[in-house]
Coordinates of C-alpha atoms in Angstrom, one line a residue:
Chain A
X1 CA -13.6 2.3 27.8
X2 CA -14.4 4.8 24.7
X3 CA -13.9 3.9 20.8
X4 CA -11.6 5.6 18.4
X5 CA -12.8 7.0 15.2
X6 CA -12.1 3.6 13.6
X7 CA -13.7 1.5 16.0
X8 CA -16.8 3.5 15.9
X9 CA -17.0 3.0 12.2
X10 CA -16.4 -0.4 12.3
X11 CA -19.0 -0.9 15.1
X12 CA -21.5 1.0 13.2
X13 CA -20.9 -1.2 9.9
X14 CA -21.1 -4.5 12.2
X15 CA -24.3 -3.8 13.7
X16 CA -22.8 -3.6 17.1
X17 CA -22.8 -0.8 19.7
X18 CA -19.3 -1.3 20.8
X19 CA -16.2 -3.1 19.7
X20 CA -12.8 -3.3 21.2
X21 CA -9.3 -3.9 20.0
X22 CA -8.7 -7.3 19.1
X23 CA -12.3 -8.5 18.5
X24 CA -13.1 -10.3 15.1
X25 CA -16.0 -8.6 13.5
X26 CA -18.0 -9.1 9.9
X27 CA -18.5 -5.4 8.6
X28 CA -20.7 -4.4 5.7
X29 CA -18.8 -2.8 2.9
X30 CA -19.8 0.4 1.1
X31 CA -17.1 0.2 -1.6
X32 CA -14.9 -2.7 -2.8
X33 CA -11.7 -1.6 -5.4
X34 CA -9.6 -3.4 -7.5
X35 CA -7.1 -2.6 -10.3
X36 CA -5.7 -4.2 -13.2
X37 CA -3.1 -6.1 -11.6
X38 CA -5.3 -7.6 -8.4
X39 CA -8.8 -7.8 -10.1
X40 CA -7.9 -10.7 -12.4
X41 CA -7.0 -12.9 -9.6
X42 CA -10.0 -11.7 -7.7
X43 CA -12.4 -12.3 -10.5
X44 CA -10.7 -16.1 -11.2
X45 CA -11.4 -16.4 -7.1
X46 CA -15.0 -15.2 -7.5
X47 CA -15.7 -17.7 -10.3
X48 CA -14.9 -20.3 -7.8
X49 CA -17.6 -19.2 -5.4
X50 CA -21.2 -20.5 -5.4
X51 CA -22.7 -17.0 -6.1
X52 CA -24.6 -15.3 -8.5
X53 CA -22.8 -12.2 -9.6
X54 CA -21.7 -9.4 -7.6
X55 CA -23.4 -8.0 -4.1
X56 CA -24.0 -4.4 -5.5
X57 CA -23.1 -3.2 -8.9
X58 CA -22.8 0.5 -7.6
X59 CA -20.6 -0.4 -4.9
X60 CA -17.5 -1.9 -6.8
X61 CA -15.0 0.2 -8.6
X62 CA -12.6 -1.2 -11.0
X63 CA -9.8 1.0 -12.1
X64 CA -7.4 -0.1 -14.7
X65 CA -4.2 2.1 -13.6
X66 CA -1.3 0.0 -13.1
X67 CA -0.2 -1.1 -16.7
X68 CA -2.4 1.1 -18.7
X69 CA -2.6 2.4 -21.6
X70 CA -1.6 -1.5 -21.9
X71 CA 2.0 -1.8 -21.7
X72 CA 2.4 -5.3 -23.2
X73 CA 0.0 -8.2 -24.3
X74 CA 0.0 -9.8 -20.8
X75 CA -1.2 -6.4 -19.4
X76 CA -4.0 -6.0 -22.3
X77 CA -5.2 -9.5 -21.5
X78 CA -5.5 -8.6 -17.7
X79 CA -7.1 -5.4 -18.6
X80 CA -9.8 -7.1 -20.9
X81 CA -10.4 -9.5 -18.2
X82 CA -11.6 -6.9 -15.8
X83 CA -13.4 -4.9 -18.8
X84 CA -15.2 -8.1 -19.7
X85 CA -16.1 -8.7 -16.1
X86 CA -17.2 -4.9 -15.5
X87 CA -19.5 -5.2 -18.7
X88 CA -21.1 -8.8 -17.5
X89 CA -21.7 -7.4 -14.4
X90 CA -22.8 -4.3 -15.3
X91 CA -20.3 -2.4 -12.8
X92 CA -21.3 1.3 -12.8
X93 CA -18.0 2.4 -11.7
X94 CA -15.6 0.9 -14.4
X95 CA -13.0 3.7 -15.7
X96 CA -11.7 3.0 -19.2
X97 CA -8.3 4.7 -20.3
X98 CA -9.6 8.2 -21.1
X99 CA -11.8 8.5 -17.9
X100 CA -9.4 6.7 -15.5
X101 CA -6.9 8.1 -13.3
X102 CA -4.8 6.5 -10.3
X103 CA -7.5 4.8 -8.2
X104 CA -6.9 6.5 -5.0
X105 CA -6.6 10.1 -6.4
X106 CA -9.7 9.1 -8.7
X107 CA -12.1 8.0 -6.3
X108 CA -12.6 10.7 -4.0
X109 CA -12.5 13.2 -6.8
X110 CA -15.5 11.2 -8.3
X111 CA -17.3 11.3 -4.7
X112 CA -17.3 7.5 -4.3
X113 CA -15.5 7.8 -0.8
X114 CA -17.0 9.6 1.7
X115 CA -16.8 10.1 5.8
X116 CA -17.9 6.9 7.6
X117 CA -17.4 4.5 5.0
X118 CA -15.9 1.3 5.4
X119 CA -13.9 0.8 2.1
X120 CA -11.7 -2.3 1.2
X121 CA -9.3 -2.2 -1.9
X122 CA -7.0 -4.9 -3.5
X123 CA -4.3 -2.2 -3.4
X124 CA -2.4 -1.4 -0.3
X125 CA -2.7 2.3 -0.7
X126 CA -6.7 2.1 -0.2
X127 CA -5.9 3.6 3.2
X128 CA -5.9 6.9 1.3
X129 CA -9.7 7.7 1.9
X130 CA -9.1 7.9 5.6
X131 CA -8.2 11.7 4.7
X132 CA -12.2 12.0 4.2
X133 CA -12.8 10.4 7.7
X134 CA -13.7 6.9 6.3
X135 CA -12.2 3.6 7.2
X136 CA -10.6 2.1 4.4
X137 CA -7.8 -0.6 4.1
X138 CA -5.7 -2.5 1.6
X139 CA -6.6 -6.3 1.1
X140 CA -5.6 -8.8 -1.3
X141 CA -7.6 -10.2 -4.2
X142 CA -9.3 -13.2 -2.5
X143 CA -10.8 -10.6 0.1
X144 CA -11.8 -8.2 -2.8
X145 CA -13.7 -11.5 -4.5
X146 CA -15.3 -12.2 -1.2
X147 CA -16.2 -8.6 -0.9
X148 CA -17.8 -8.3 -4.4
X149 CA -19.7 -11.5 -3.6
X150 CA -20.9 -11.1 -0.4
X151 CA -20.7 -7.2 0.4
X152 CA -18.9 -7.9 3.6
X153 CA -15.3 -8.5 5.2
X154 CA -14.0 -9.9 8.1
X155 CA -11.6 -7.6 10.3
X156 CA -9.8 -7.8 13.5
X157 CA -10.5 -4.4 15.2
X158 CA -7.5 -2.3 15.5
X159 CA -5.9 -0.6 18.4
X160 CA -4.8 2.9 17.6
X161 CA -1.8 5.1 17.7
X162 CA -2.9 8.9 17.9
X163 CA -0.9 11.6 16.4
X164 CA -1.6 15.1 18.0
X165 CA -0.6 17.6 15.0
X166 CA 0.0 21.2 16.1
X167 CA 1.2 24.2 14.6
X168 CA 1.5 25.1 10.7
X169 CA 3.9 23.9 8.1
X170 CA 6.7 26.3 6.8
X171 CA 7.0 27.0 3.2
X172 CA 8.0 23.8 1.2
X173 CA 7.0 21.4 3.8
X174 CA 3.9 19.5 2.7
X175 CA 1.9 16.2 3.7
X176 CA 4.5 14.3 2.3
X177 CA 7.2 15.7 4.7
X178 CA 4.7 15.0 7.5
X179 CA 4.3 11.3 6.8
X180 CA 8.1 10.7 5.8
X181 CA 8.9 12.4 9.4
X182 CA 6.3 10.0 11.2
X183 CA 7.9 6.8 9.1
X184 CA 11.3 7.8 10.2
X185 CA 10.2 8.2 13.7
X186 CA 7.9 5.0 14.2
X187 CA 9.7 2.7 11.3
X188 CA 8.2 0.7 8.9
X189 CA 6.3 -1.5 11.1
X190 CA 5.7 1.1 13.9
X191 CA 2.0 0.9 13.4
X192 CA 1.8 -2.8 12.5
X193 CA -1.9 -3.8 12.5
X194 CA -2.9 -0.7 13.9
X195 CA -4.8 2.7 12.9
X196 CA -3.1 5.7 12.8
X197 CA -5.5 9.0 14.0
X198 CA -4.3 12.2 12.9
X199 CA -5.9 14.9 15.3
X200 CA -5.0 18.5 16.9
X201 CA -5.3 21.9 15.6
X202 CA -2.5 21.4 13.1
X203 CA -5.0 19.3 10.9
X204 CA -6.8 22.6 10.0
X205 CA -3.5 23.9 8.5
X206 CA -3.2 21.1 6.2
X207 CA -4.9 21.0 2.7
X208 CA -6.8 18.0 1.6
X209 CA -4.2 17.0 -0.8
X210 CA -1.7 17.1 2.1
X211 CA -4.3 14.6 4.1
X212 CA -4.4 12.5 1.3
X213 CA -0.8 12.0 1.1
X214 CA -0.4 11.5 4.9
X215 CA -3.4 9.0 5.0
X216 CA -2.0 7.4 1.8
X217 CA 1.6 6.1 3.2
X218 CA -0.2 4.8 6.8
X219 CA 0.8 1.4 5.1
X220 CA 4.4 2.3 4.8
X221 CA 4.4 2.3 8.8
X222 CA 2.5 -0.9 8.6
X223 CA -0.9 0.6 9.5
X224 CA -4.1 -0.8 8.8
X225 CA -5.5 2.5 8.3
X226 CA -4.7 6.2 8.8
X227 CA -7.9 8.4 9.6
X228 CA -8.6 12.2 10.0
X229 CA -11.4 14.1 11.7
X230 CA -14.0 15.4 9.4
X231 CA -13.4 19.5 9.6
X232 CA -14.9 22.1 7.3
X233 CA -12.6 21.7 4.7
X234 CA -13.1 18.0 4.6
X235 CA -17.1 18.7 4.4
X236 CA -16.6 21.3 1.5
X237 CA -14.4 18.8 -0.4
X238 CA -17.0 16.1 0.0
X239 CA -19.9 18.5 -0.7
X240 CA -17.9 19.7 -4.0
X241 CA -17.3 16.0 -5.2
X242 CA -20.0 13.6 -4.0
X243 CA -24.0 13.6 -3.8
X244 CA -23.5 10.6 -1.1
X245 CA -24.7 11.3 2.5
X246 CA -21.9 10.9 4.9
X247 CA -21.6 10.3 8.5
X248 CA -19.1 11.8 10.7
X249 CA -17.8 9.8 13.6
X250 CA -15.4 11.3 16.5
X251 CA -13.4 9.6 18.9
X252 CA -14.7 9.1 22.2
X253 CA -13.0 11.5 25.1
X254 CA -12.0 8.2 26.9
X255 CA -10.6 6.3 23.7
X256 CA -7.6 4.4 24.6
X257 CA -4.6 4.5 22.5
X258 CA -1.5 2.3 22.4
X259 CA 0.9 5.3 22.0
X260 CA 0.4 9.2 21.4
X261 CA 3.0 11.6 19.6
X262 CA 2.8 15.4 19.4
X263 CA 4.2 16.5 16.3
X264 CA 4.8 20.3 15.6
X265 CA 4.5 20.9 11.9
X266 CA 6.2 24.3 12.4
X267 CA 9.3 22.4 13.1
X268 CA 9.4 19.8 10.3
X269 CA 11.7 20.2 7.3
X270 CA 11.7 19.0 3.8
X271 CA 12.3 15.3 4.6
X272 CA 13.7 12.6 2.1
X273 CA 13.6 8.7 2.3
X274 CA 17.0 6.9 1.5
X275 CA 17.2 3.6 0.1
X276 CA 15.8 1.2 0.8
X277 CA 12.9 1.6 3.2
X278 CA 10.8 4.7 3.8
X279 CA 11.8 4.8 7.2
X280 CA 15.4 5.7 6.3
X281 CA 14.7 9.6 6.4
X282 CA 16.9 12.5 6.6
X283 CA 15.8 16.4 6.5
X284 CA 17.4 18.1 3.6
X285 CA 19.7 19.8 6.5
X286 CA 21.2 16.6 7.2
X287 CA 22.2 15.8 4.0
X288 CA 25.8 16.5 3.6
X289 CA 26.7 14.2 0.6
X290 CA 26.5 15.4 -2.9
X291 CA 23.8 12.6 -4.2
X292 CA 23.8 13.1 -8.0
X293 CA 20.5 11.9 -9.8
X294 CA 19.5 10.3 -13.1
X295 CA 15.8 10.6 -12.9
X296 CA 12.8 12.4 -11.2
X297 CA 9.2 11.1 -10.9
X298 CA 6.5 13.4 -9.9
X299 CA 3.1 11.5 -9.4
X300 CA 1.5 8.8 -8.1
X301 CA -1.3 7.9 -5.9
X302 CA 0.8 9.6 -3.2
X303 CA 1.6 12.9 -4.8
X304 CA 0.1 13.1 -8.1
X305 CA -3.1 15.6 -7.1
X306 CA -3.4 19.2 -8.1
X307 CA -1.6 20.8 -5.3
X308 CA 1.3 18.4 -6.1
X309 CA 1.4 19.6 -9.8
X310 CA 1.3 23.3 -8.5
X311 CA 4.1 22.9 -6.0
X312 CA 6.6 21.3 -8.8
X313 CA 5.6 23.9 -11.5
X314 CA 6.2 26.7 -8.9
X315 CA 9.5 25.4 -8.6
X316 CA 10.2 24.3 -12.3
X317 CA 9.0 27.8 -13.8
X318 CA 11.7 29.8 -15.6
X319 CA 14.0 26.9 -14.8
X320 CA 15.2 23.7 -16.7
X321 CA 16.1 20.3 -15.7
X322 CA 19.7 19.4 -15.4
X323 CA 21.2 18.4 -18.5
X324 CA 21.1 14.6 -18.9
X325 CA 18.3 13.9 -16.2
X326 CA 14.9 12.6 -17.0
X327 CA 12.0 14.5 -15.4
X328 CA 8.5 12.5 -15.7
X329 CA 5.4 14.3 -14.6
X330 CA 2.3 12.1 -14.4
X331 CA -0.7 14.1 -13.2
X332 CA -3.0 11.2 -11.3
X333 CA -6.1 11.6 -13.1
X334 CA -7.7 13.1 -16.3
X335 CA -9.4 16.2 -14.4
X336 CA -5.8 17.1 -12.7
X337 CA -4.4 16.7 -16.2
X338 CA -7.0 19.1 -17.6
X339 CA -6.6 21.5 -14.7
X340 CA -2.8 21.6 -14.9
X341 CA -3.5 22.4 -18.8
X342 CA -5.6 25.3 -17.8
X343 CA -3.4 26.7 -15.3
X344 CA -0.4 26.4 -17.7
X345 CA 1.3 24.1 -15.6
X346 CA 1.8 21.7 -18.3
X347 CA 3.6 24.1 -20.5
X348 CA 5.9 25.0 -17.5
X349 CA 6.9 21.2 -17.3
X350 CA 7.6 21.3 -20.9
X351 CA 9.5 24.1 -21.2
X352 CA 11.3 22.8 -18.4
X353 CA 12.6 19.8 -20.1
X354 CA 10.1 17.5 -18.4
X355 CA 7.9 14.9 -19.8
X356 CA 4.3 14.9 -19.0
X357 CA 2.3 11.3 -19.1
X358 CA -1.1 10.1 -19.0
X359 CA -2.4 9.0 -15.6
X360 CA -0.5 5.7 -14.8
X361 CA 1.1 4.0 -11.8
X362 CA 3.7 2.8 -14.2
X363 CA 7.1 3.7 -12.8
X364 CA 6.3 3.6 -9.3
X365 CA 6.0 0.1 -9.1
X366 CA 8.6 -0.6 -11.7
X367 CA 6.1 -1.4 -14.3
X368 CA 7.1 1.0 -17.3
X369 CA 7.3 4.6 -18.3
X370 CA 10.6 5.2 -16.2
X371 CA 12.5 2.1 -15.5
X372 CA 15.9 2.5 -13.9
X373 CA 19.1 1.0 -14.9
X374 CA 22.0 -0.7 -12.5
X375 CA 23.5 2.2 -10.6
X376 CA 20.8 4.8 -11.4
X377 CA 19.4 7.0 -8.7
X378 CA 15.9 8.8 -8.9
X379 CA 14.3 11.3 -6.8
X380 CA 10.3 10.3 -6.7
X381 CA 7.5 11.7 -5.0
X382 CA 6.1 8.1 -4.9
X383 CA 5.7 5.7 -1.8
X384 CA 8.4 2.9 -1.6
X385 CA 12.1 2.9 -2.1
X386 CA 12.3 -0.9 -1.9
X387 CA 15.2 -2.8 -3.6
X388 CA 14.2 -3.0 -7.1
X389 CA 11.2 -1.2 -6.7
X390 CA 11.6 1.2 -9.8
X391 CA 13.9 -1.4 -11.8
X392 CA 17.2 -2.9 -11.5
X393 CA 18.0 -4.3 -7.9
X394 CA 21.1 -2.0 -8.1
X395 CA 19.2 1.1 -8.5
X396 CA 18.2 3.8 -5.8
X397 CA 14.9 5.6 -5.2
X398 CA 14.8 8.9 -2.8
X399 CA 11.4 9.4 -1.8
X400 CA 10.4 13.2 -1.4
X401 CA 7.9 16.0 -1.9
X402 CA 7.0 17.4 -5.3
X403 CA 9.0 20.5 -4.3
X404 CA 12.2 18.9 -3.5
X405 CA 11.8 16.4 -6.2
X406 CA 11.4 19.4 -8.9
X407 CA 14.4 21.4 -7.0
X408 CA 16.6 18.2 -7.4
X409 CA 15.5 17.8 -11.3
X410 CA 16.7 21.4 -11.7
X411 CA 19.9 20.8 -10.0
X412 CA 20.6 17.0 -10.9
X413 CA 21.4 16.2 -7.3
X414 CA 19.2 15.8 -4.2
X415 CA 18.2 19.7 -3.4
X416 CA 15.4 21.8 -2.0
X417 CA 13.5 24.6 -3.4
X418 CA 15.1 27.0 -0.6
X419 CA 18.6 26.3 -2.1
X420 CA 17.9 27.1 -6.0
X421 CA 19.0 30.6 -7.0
Chain B
X1 CA -4.3 -30.8 10.4
X2 CA -1.1 -31.4 8.6
X3 CA 2.4 -30.5 9.5
X4 CA 5.2 -29.1 7.5
X5 CA 8.9 -30.3 7.3
X6 CA 11.6 -28.9 5.2
X7 CA 15.0 -27.2 5.0
X8 CA 15.0 -23.4 6.1
X9 CA 15.7 -20.4 3.7
X10 CA 16.4 -17.5 6.2
X11 CA 15.9 -13.9 5.6
X12 CA 16.1 -10.8 7.6
X13 CA 13.6 -7.8 8.6
X14 CA 11.0 -6.3 6.2
X15 CA 11.2 -8.7 3.4
X16 CA 9.0 -6.8 1.0
X17 CA 6.5 -8.1 -1.8
X18 CA 8.5 -6.2 -4.3
X19 CA 11.6 -8.6 -3.6
X20 CA 9.0 -11.7 -3.1
X21 CA 7.5 -11.3 -6.7
X22 CA 8.7 -8.1 -8.4
X23 CA 6.1 -5.8 -10.2
X24 CA 7.9 -6.6 -13.6
X25 CA 6.3 -10.1 -13.4
X26 CA 2.6 -8.8 -12.4
X27 CA 1.5 -9.0 -16.0
X28 CA 0.9 -12.5 -15.4
X29 CA -1.2 -14.2 -12.4
X30 CA -0.3 -18.0 -13.3
X31 CA 1.2 -19.4 -9.9
X32 CA 3.9 -21.4 -11.9
X33 CA 4.9 -18.5 -13.6
X34 CA 5.0 -16.2 -10.6
X35 CA 6.9 -19.1 -8.6
X36 CA 9.6 -19.0 -11.2
X37 CA 10.5 -15.3 -10.1
X38 CA 9.9 -15.9 -6.5
X39 CA 12.3 -13.9 -4.1
X40 CA 14.4 -13.2 -7.3
X41 CA 15.1 -9.8 -6.4
X42 CA 16.6 -10.7 -2.8
X43 CA 17.9 -14.5 -3.3
X44 CA 18.6 -15.2 -7.2
X45 CA 19.5 -18.9 -6.0
X46 CA 16.1 -19.3 -4.1
X47 CA 14.2 -20.9 -6.9
X48 CA 17.0 -23.3 -7.9
X49 CA 17.7 -24.6 -4.6
X50 CA 14.0 -24.8 -3.1
X51 CA 12.1 -28.2 -2.7
X52 CA 8.9 -29.1 -2.2
X53 CA 7.9 -28.7 1.6
X54 CA 10.8 -26.4 2.4
X55 CA 10.3 -23.6 4.6
X56 CA 11.2 -19.8 4.7
X57 CA 12.1 -18.2 7.9
X58 CA 12.2 -14.5 8.3
X59 CA 12.3 -11.8 11.2
X60 CA 10.5 -8.8 11.8
X61 CA 7.3 -7.5 9.2
X62 CA 7.7 -10.4 6.5
X63 CA 5.4 -9.5 3.5
X64 CA 5.3 -5.7 3.8
X65 CA 4.5 -3.3 1.0
X66 CA 1.9 -4.0 -1.5
X67 CA -1.3 -6.0 -1.6
X68 CA -0.2 -8.2 -4.5
X69 CA -1.7 -11.8 -3.5
X70 CA 0.7 -12.8 -6.1
X71 CA 3.5 -12.7 -3.4
X72 CA 1.9 -15.8 -1.3
X73 CA 0.9 -17.3 -4.2
X74 CA 4.2 -17.4 -5.7
X75 CA 5.7 -18.8 -2.3
X76 CA 3.2 -21.4 -2.4
X77 CA 3.6 -22.3 -5.8
X78 CA 7.1 -22.4 -5.4
X79 CA 6.7 -25.4 -2.9
X80 CA 7.2 -23.7 0.4
X81 CA 5.3 -25.5 2.9
X82 CA 5.5 -22.7 5.7
X83 CA 6.6 -19.2 6.7
X84 CA 7.6 -18.4 10.0
X85 CA 8.4 -15.1 11.1
X86 CA 8.8 -12.7 14.1
X87 CA 5.7 -10.6 12.6
X88 CA 4.2 -10.5 9.4
X89 CA 2.7 -7.2 7.6
X90 CA -1.0 -7.4 8.1
X91 CA -2.1 -7.7 4.2
X92 CA 0.3 -10.6 3.5
X93 CA -0.9 -12.2 6.9
X94 CA -4.6 -12.0 5.5
X95 CA -3.4 -12.8 2.1
X96 CA -1.5 -15.9 3.1
X97 CA -4.7 -17.3 5.3
X98 CA -7.1 -16.6 2.4
X99 CA -4.9 -18.6 -0.1
X100 CA -4.1 -21.1 2.1
X101 CA -0.4 -20.8 2.8
X102 CA 0.4 -21.8 6.3
X103 CA 2.3 -18.9 8.3
X104 CA 3.1 -18.7 11.7
X105 CA 4.3 -15.9 14.2
X106 CA 7.2 -16.7 16.5
X107 CA 9.8 -14.4 17.3
X108 CA 12.2 -16.7 19.2
X109 CA 12.2 -19.4 16.4
X110 CA 12.3 -16.7 13.6
X111 CA 15.8 -15.2 15.2
X112 CA 17.4 -18.8 16.5
X113 CA 16.6 -20.9 13.3
X114 CA 19.4 -20.8 10.8
X115 CA 19.6 -21.1 7.3
X116 CA 19.9 -25.0 6.1
X117 CA 18.3 -26.4 9.5
X118 CA 15.4 -28.9 9.2
X119 CA 12.5 -27.6 10.8
X120 CA 9.1 -29.2 11.5
X121 CA 5.9 -27.3 12.1
X122 CA 2.9 -28.9 13.7
X123 CA 0.0 -26.5 12.7
X124 CA -2.7 -27.9 15.5
X125 CA -0.4 -27.3 18.2
X126 CA 1.6 -24.4 16.9
X127 CA 4.8 -26.2 18.1
X128 CA 7.9 -25.8 16.0
X129 CA 11.1 -28.0 16.1
X130 CA 14.2 -27.4 14.9
X131 CA 15.3 -30.9 14.1
X132 CA 18.9 -29.9 13.4
X133 CA 19.5 -28.1 16.7
X134 CA 17.1 -30.2 18.6
X135 CA 14.9 -27.3 20.0
X136 CA 11.5 -26.5 20.2
X137 CA 9.4 -23.4 19.9
X138 CA 5.9 -22.6 20.6
X139 CA 4.4 -20.5 17.5
X140 CA 1.2 -18.7 18.0
X141 CA -1.9 -20.3 17.2
X142 CA -4.5 -18.9 15.1
X143 CA -7.7 -17.5 16.6
X144 CA -10.5 -19.8 16.1
X145 CA -11.8 -18.0 13.1
X146 CA -8.9 -17.9 11.0
X147 CA -8.4 -21.5 12.1
X148 CA -11.7 -22.2 10.1
X149 CA -10.7 -20.4 7.1
X150 CA -7.2 -22.3 7.3
X151 CA -8.8 -25.7 7.7
X152 CA -11.2 -24.8 4.8
X153 CA -8.2 -24.5 2.9
X154 CA -8.7 -20.7 2.1
X155 CA -11.6 -18.1 2.0
X156 CA -13.4 -19.5 -1.1
X157 CA -14.1 -22.8 0.2
X158 CA -15.0 -21.1 3.5
X159 CA -17.5 -19.0 2.0
X160 CA -18.8 -21.8 -0.3
X161 CA -19.4 -24.1 2.9
X162 CA -21.3 -21.5 4.8

């Protein structure tokens, strides 16, 4: 019986020729990640361990991104704790405000994540790096602490679901629509404990930013990780961003999958997840009712990259957001912010009546920078629409692509670029 | 190992980490402070009614969403002695084991046990007893490796003992 992409990476990092689903292994880690919410808990736990510092100061990334620039005194104390730990341990990859970005956009951009890596992060969207052919998965703070101390983590080797992507997505259909379609199809626990392996000719028709978005939301289907094969586009991305050598692992011909789905990308339509679960999806064509909205958020680790900014700007250019609606655009990193500025996108956003923020996770998790009041509705390019996620428990979040979010901002109701005059 | 006994708080599918501990409180990592807001967005009464040793029972995919360890920390600090569910989201599962919050998967028990029932869980055998209804269920026992972490009362002690 052959191995999947994920199983091959895990076997290599556990020093084993072969692993199979269900097996418990201990794997060497290439990178351990934490943010300003999860790292303080990890640091406290690590201090209880009988260890002398971190396993490798170059293989830890600390990115304060959730509540920075500090939203209040308690957040400032958390960030201070992370900063002091980073300095004390000479952590190479600590990113201060001014150089930070939203972690899962920042780390690939900085070349810290490459194909064949095993990466754990104390943030559930750590699965993003599967877009580059890495095994990466979210863990909690204690796992992060153990990872920082020992450079190892225990895993139960996952079985996999294979998604065979074929065809080319039509205009206004992006990676976000692909992953929302999949979550709508298999449910929020459809890939529980499993790998989601995305293969097929259609992968070549997806940009790297599409793939980051798709891998990013594997967790929203309960997946342990999402992973793509490494093609020329992925190789070119890594060459551009990283000096690190990488290893390509391909699934064996006779690898076994729990389930297999074929998805024709050309047949997908702009897709929106209704409150209060990412699986409550409808295509734009299925929405008959008039859903008026109060706010739009374009950003996050899911959709705050360059192509997301371009898609939103393409829709907002020469248009204005609806009266009374707040449109908040958050480029995910300083580099995205700069590039958007150079391409004139920030001007387009501001002229359209949107605000543009420094990188932060803020509104996605109801932290700050766009909290919803009772009864308010938001179309957001973020990843979760749980009860109370962005504010009041009686507010509503509709998850969508940047293009749909931008069109909805213009109309003041859920809409699509194809419907704009 | 010890057993748990307490009154049941019952919830449905996909209880996510945002309702277990809303992110607006994540500017703290103090267990007592987190416990004060535990389950706030799904059940405002929970924190006023919960007593030391009580048990949470839920159906599918308990703890889905964020990786915040603050979620099992809040539940444990609120006095809950065990969470029984049909299935757990995987990061929550790891986190609960790593911080020493006993959890047990048992689809039948998760579906049949009702709010307010008195339930007993024997962690060694995995046997769950609904004392109110006088029924018993066999929960899934942990693999040996995880049992060692649980016996050490969490990953930190486990690593220190190695």
